[in-house]
Tab-separated table of C-alpha atoms in Angstrom:
chain	number	residue	atom	x	y	z
A	29	MET	CA	21.833	-10.874	-15.513
A	30	THR	CA	24.263	-8.029	-16.347
A	31	LYS	CA	21.375	-5.544	-16.643
A	32	LYS	CA	20.178	-6.026	-13.055
A	33	PRO	CA	22.614	-3.651	-11.276
A	34	SER	CA	21.854	-0.747	-13.622
A	35	TYR	CA	18.103	-1.456	-13.446
A	36	ASP	CA	18.177	-1.367	-9.647
A	37	ARG	CA	20.351	1.754	-9.622
A	38	ILE	CA	17.957	3.561	-11.966
A	39	LEU	CA	14.943	2.631	-9.833
A	40	HIS	CA	16.638	3.585	-6.569
A	41	THR	CA	17.788	6.927	-7.992
A	42	ALA	CA	14.406	7.641	-9.603
A	43	ARG	CA	12.655	7.030	-6.291
A	44	ARG	CA	14.945	9.502	-4.521
A	45	LEU	CA	14.580	12.114	-7.262
A	46	PHE	CA	10.783	11.768	-7.373
A	47	PHE	CA	10.693	12.407	-3.623
A	48	GLU	CA	13.042	15.397	-3.886
A	49	HIS	CA	11.627	17.100	-6.985
A	50	GLY	CA	8.284	15.524	-7.892
A	51	PHE	CA	7.708	13.369	-10.960
A	52	GLU	CA	7.265	16.177	-13.503
A	53	LYS	CA	10.644	17.774	-12.724
A	54	VAL	CA	12.692	14.597	-13.147
A	55	SER	CA	14.014	14.318	-16.699
A	56	THR	CA	15.847	11.409	-18.258
A	57	ASP	CA	18.947	13.643	-18.413
A	58	LEU	CA	18.822	14.257	-14.650
A	59	LEU	CA	18.087	10.618	-13.907
A	60	ALA	CA	20.916	9.379	-16.136
A	61	ARG	CA	23.375	11.806	-14.535
A	62	GLU	CA	22.361	10.987	-10.953
A	63	ALA	CA	22.245	7.221	-11.548
A	64	ALA	CA	25.559	7.289	-13.442
A	65	VAL	CA	24.078	5.494	-16.455
A	66	SER	CA	23.491	6.458	-20.073
A	67	LYS	CA	20.086	7.497	-21.371
A	68	ALA	CA	20.300	4.457	-23.649
A	69	SER	CA	20.571	2.275	-20.551
A	70	ILE	CA	17.415	3.863	-19.133
A	71	TYR	CA	15.489	3.177	-22.344
A	72	ARG	CA	16.855	-0.358	-22.485
A	73	HIS	CA	15.026	-1.092	-19.221
A	74	PHE	CA	12.034	1.281	-19.365
A	75	GLU	CA	9.677	2.654	-22.014
A	76	ASN	CA	9.509	6.172	-20.576
A	77	MET	CA	9.409	8.099	-17.287
A	78	ALA	CA	5.845	6.970	-16.572
A	79	ASP	CA	7.035	3.365	-16.856
A	80	ILE	CA	9.789	4.128	-14.343
A	81	LEU	CA	7.235	5.615	-11.946
A	82	ARG	CA	5.077	2.502	-12.380
A	83	CYS	CA	8.042	0.250	-11.516
A	84	VAL	CA	8.938	2.402	-8.510
A	85	THR	CA	5.299	2.105	-7.381
A	86	GLU	CA	5.330	-1.681	-7.714
A	87	ALA	CA	8.599	-1.916	-5.790
A	88	GLU	CA	7.172	0.308	-3.052
A	89	THR	CA	4.016	-1.721	-2.540
A	90	VAL	CA	5.812	-5.066	-2.203
A	91	LYS	CA	7.447	-3.713	0.952
A	92	PHE	CA	4.204	-4.732	2.645
A	93	PRO	CA	4.422	-8.513	2.122
A	94	GLU	CA	1.494	-10.864	1.890
A	95	LEU	CA	0.434	-12.663	5.014
A	96	THR	CA	0.583	-16.450	5.038
A	97	PRO	CA	-3.063	-17.608	4.901
A	98	PRO	CA	-4.173	-17.486	8.552
A	99	ARG	CA	-6.506	-19.765	10.475
A	100	THR	CA	-10.095	-18.478	10.540
A	101	GLU	CA	-11.978	-21.456	11.979
A	102	THR	CA	-13.098	-19.691	15.156
A	103	ILE	CA	-13.753	-16.111	16.247
A	104	PRO	CA	-10.483	-16.040	18.264
A	105	ASP	CA	-8.600	-17.272	15.155
A	106	LEU	CA	-10.199	-14.608	12.961
A	107	ARG	CA	-9.650	-11.870	15.549
A	108	LYS	CA	-5.966	-12.823	15.860
A	109	ALA	CA	-5.477	-12.822	12.069
A	110	LEU	CA	-7.216	-9.455	11.640
A	111	MET	CA	-5.276	-7.926	14.540
A	112	GLN	CA	-1.931	-9.113	13.167
A	113	TYR	CA	-2.610	-7.924	9.635
A	114	GLY	CA	-4.183	-4.639	10.761
A	115	THR	CA	-1.246	-3.887	13.054
A	116	LYS	CA	1.229	-4.636	10.285
A	117	LEU	CA	-0.747	-2.414	7.878
A	118	LEU	CA	-0.899	0.630	10.161
A	119	THR	CA	2.768	0.232	11.147
A	120	PHE	CA	3.635	0.243	7.436
A	121	LEU	CA	1.444	3.300	6.801
A	122	ASN	CA	3.107	5.136	9.709
A	123	ALA	CA	6.565	4.859	8.114
A	124	ALA	CA	7.964	8.159	6.826
A	125	ASP	CA	8.813	6.660	3.411
A	126	THR	CA	5.279	5.308	3.001
A	127	LEU	CA	3.758	8.685	3.853
A	128	GLU	CA	6.034	10.505	1.427
A	129	PHE	CA	5.408	8.037	-1.369
A	130	SER	CA	1.654	8.219	-0.856
A	131	ARG	CA	1.773	12.022	-1.096
A	132	LEU	CA	3.777	11.765	-4.294
A	133	MET	CA	1.297	9.326	-5.832
A	134	HIS	CA	-1.699	11.489	-4.909
A	135	GLU	CA	-0.036	14.465	-6.612
A	136	GLU	CA	0.868	12.517	-9.739
A	137	ALA	CA	-2.566	10.866	-10.019
A	138	ARG	CA	-4.092	14.214	-11.003
A	139	ASN	CA	-2.019	14.269	-14.191
A	140	ASN	CA	-1.733	10.532	-14.665
A	141	PRO	CA	-4.969	8.723	-13.694
A	142	HIS	CA	-3.606	5.413	-14.996
A	143	MET	CA	-0.768	5.655	-12.484
A	144	GLY	CA	-3.277	6.459	-9.754
A	145	GLN	CA	-5.242	3.334	-10.661
A	146	ALA	CA	-2.078	1.217	-10.698
A	147	PHE	CA	-1.087	2.538	-7.259
A	148	PHE	CA	-4.577	1.923	-5.876
A	149	ASP	CA	-4.703	-1.631	-7.232
A	150	ALA	CA	-1.240	-2.535	-5.951
A	151	ALA	CA	-1.669	-0.999	-2.498
A	152	TYR	CA	-5.269	-0.540	-1.369
A	153	GLY	CA	-6.771	-3.107	-3.731
A	154	GLN	CA	-4.387	-5.862	-2.662
A	155	THR	CA	-4.914	-5.105	1.025
A	156	GLN	CA	-8.677	-5.260	0.532
A	157	LYS	CA	-8.332	-8.632	-1.202
A	158	ASP	CA	-6.142	-9.967	1.625
A	159	PHE	CA	-8.747	-9.030	4.226
A	160	ALA	CA	-11.568	-10.347	2.011
A	161	LEU	CA	-9.868	-13.753	1.800
A	162	MET	CA	-9.961	-13.990	5.580
A	163	PHE	CA	-13.636	-13.018	5.703
A	164	ARG	CA	-14.543	-15.403	2.865
A	165	SER	CA	-12.789	-18.262	4.638
A	166	ALA	CA	-14.556	-17.379	7.912
A	167	GLN	CA	-17.919	-17.333	6.102
A	168	SER	CA	-17.266	-20.783	4.651
A	169	LYS	CA	-16.702	-22.129	8.168
A	170	GLY	CA	-19.767	-20.420	9.635
A	171	VAL	CA	-17.667	-18.066	11.778
A	172	ILE	CA	-19.269	-15.112	10.003
A	173	SER	CA	-22.993	-15.637	9.753
A	174	ASP	CA	-24.242	-13.050	7.296
A	175	ALA	CA	-23.934	-13.051	3.527
A	176	THR	CA	-22.285	-9.637	3.169
A	177	ASP	CA	-19.759	-9.604	0.326
A	178	PRO	CA	-16.298	-10.174	1.901
A	179	MET	CA	-14.885	-7.318	-0.207
A	180	ASP	CA	-17.448	-4.972	1.391
A	181	ILE	CA	-16.552	-6.165	4.890
A	182	ALA	CA	-12.873	-5.636	4.041
A	183	GLU	CA	-13.579	-2.113	2.782
A	184	ASP	CA	-15.478	-1.302	5.990
A	185	LEU	CA	-12.578	-2.587	8.089
A	186	MET	CA	-10.035	-0.559	6.119
A	187	GLY	CA	-12.162	2.540	6.587
A	188	LEU	CA	-12.260	1.946	10.339
A	189	LEU	CA	-8.513	1.317	10.468
A	190	GLU	CA	-7.476	4.425	8.550
A	191	GLY	CA	-10.337	6.718	9.567
A	192	LEU	CA	-9.786	10.462	9.375
A	193	SER	CA	-6.197	10.175	10.565
A	194	TRP	CA	-5.023	9.270	7.061
A	195	VAL	CA	-6.868	12.299	5.641
A	196	ARG	CA	-5.329	14.567	8.294
A	197	VAL	CA	-1.808	13.429	7.506
A	198	GLN	CA	-2.334	13.815	3.740
A	199	LEU	CA	-3.450	17.405	4.363
A	200	GLY	CA	-0.458	18.083	6.616
A	201	VAL	CA	-2.616	18.630	9.726
A	202	ILE	CA	-0.668	15.949	11.629
A	203	LYS	CA	2.692	14.308	10.972
A	204	VAL	CA	2.041	10.709	12.092
A	205	PRO	CA	-1.380	9.212	11.374
A	206	PHE	CA	-1.597	6.417	13.935
A	207	VAL	CA	-0.367	6.965	17.488
A	208	ASP	CA	-1.774	3.996	19.436
A	209	ILE	CA	-1.867	1.357	16.716
A	210	GLU	CA	-2.858	-1.582	18.908
A	211	ALA	CA	-5.850	0.239	20.406
A	212	ARG	CA	-6.974	1.494	17.001
A	213	VAL	CA	-6.767	-1.952	15.390
A	214	ASN	CA	-8.555	-3.539	18.341
A	215	ARG	CA	-11.402	-1.011	18.078
A	216	ALA	CA	-11.784	-1.548	14.323
A	217	VAL	CA	-11.645	-5.361	14.520
A	218	THR	CA	-14.063	-5.474	17.457
A	219	THR	CA	-16.557	-3.304	15.562
A	220	ILE	CA	-16.402	-5.529	12.454
A	221	LEU	CA	-16.772	-8.733	14.469
A	222	CYS	CA	-19.740	-7.318	16.391
A	223	MET	CA	-21.412	-6.574	13.065
A	224	HIS	CA	-20.709	-9.859	11.266
A	225	ALA	CA	-19.707	-12.669	13.657
A	226	ALA	CA	-22.046	-15.619	14.076
A	227	PRO	CA	-23.798	-15.605	17.472
A	228	PRO	CA	-22.446	-18.177	19.938
A	229	PRO	CA	-24.402	-21.443	20.042
């Protein structure tokens, strides 16, 4: 109980310092000074700096909360669920903090592949699973007629949602990846449903 405030303060400060300086330039001395805690307090909560980055990553990805299992019994139900989740996803990805954190993780993944895998699993992997659950449920009700693996359908949808805009923003070509989110999500969802929806009776 008494450790919680210092734990949160360390994480909050580490996040800010990682954004300002990059992971490699943040030492435990700097973190302890900026968070107003002792180095012993840091090591009481975390194994090392990589562990702190992992915890910051986990805290970042839970900002995009899970969707309550939606109805997928009809095409309109499935479309509505995919539109809501897709809109929430692209709105989250458009946020300045999300963009900055993603850049940081891509830089750190070169030196720390395990961290890259953890970030992928917590962010992209979880989103893919959320979409796949919707597609699996729709398949079980005959709303989706083909036997394509739901994880593959989810990956295709995510590719359509992010497209080249996410690449452009990572390369600094544009500042905001998704301008007309509703139109983009509608186009992606419509394409997926045209490919996989059961024909009307």
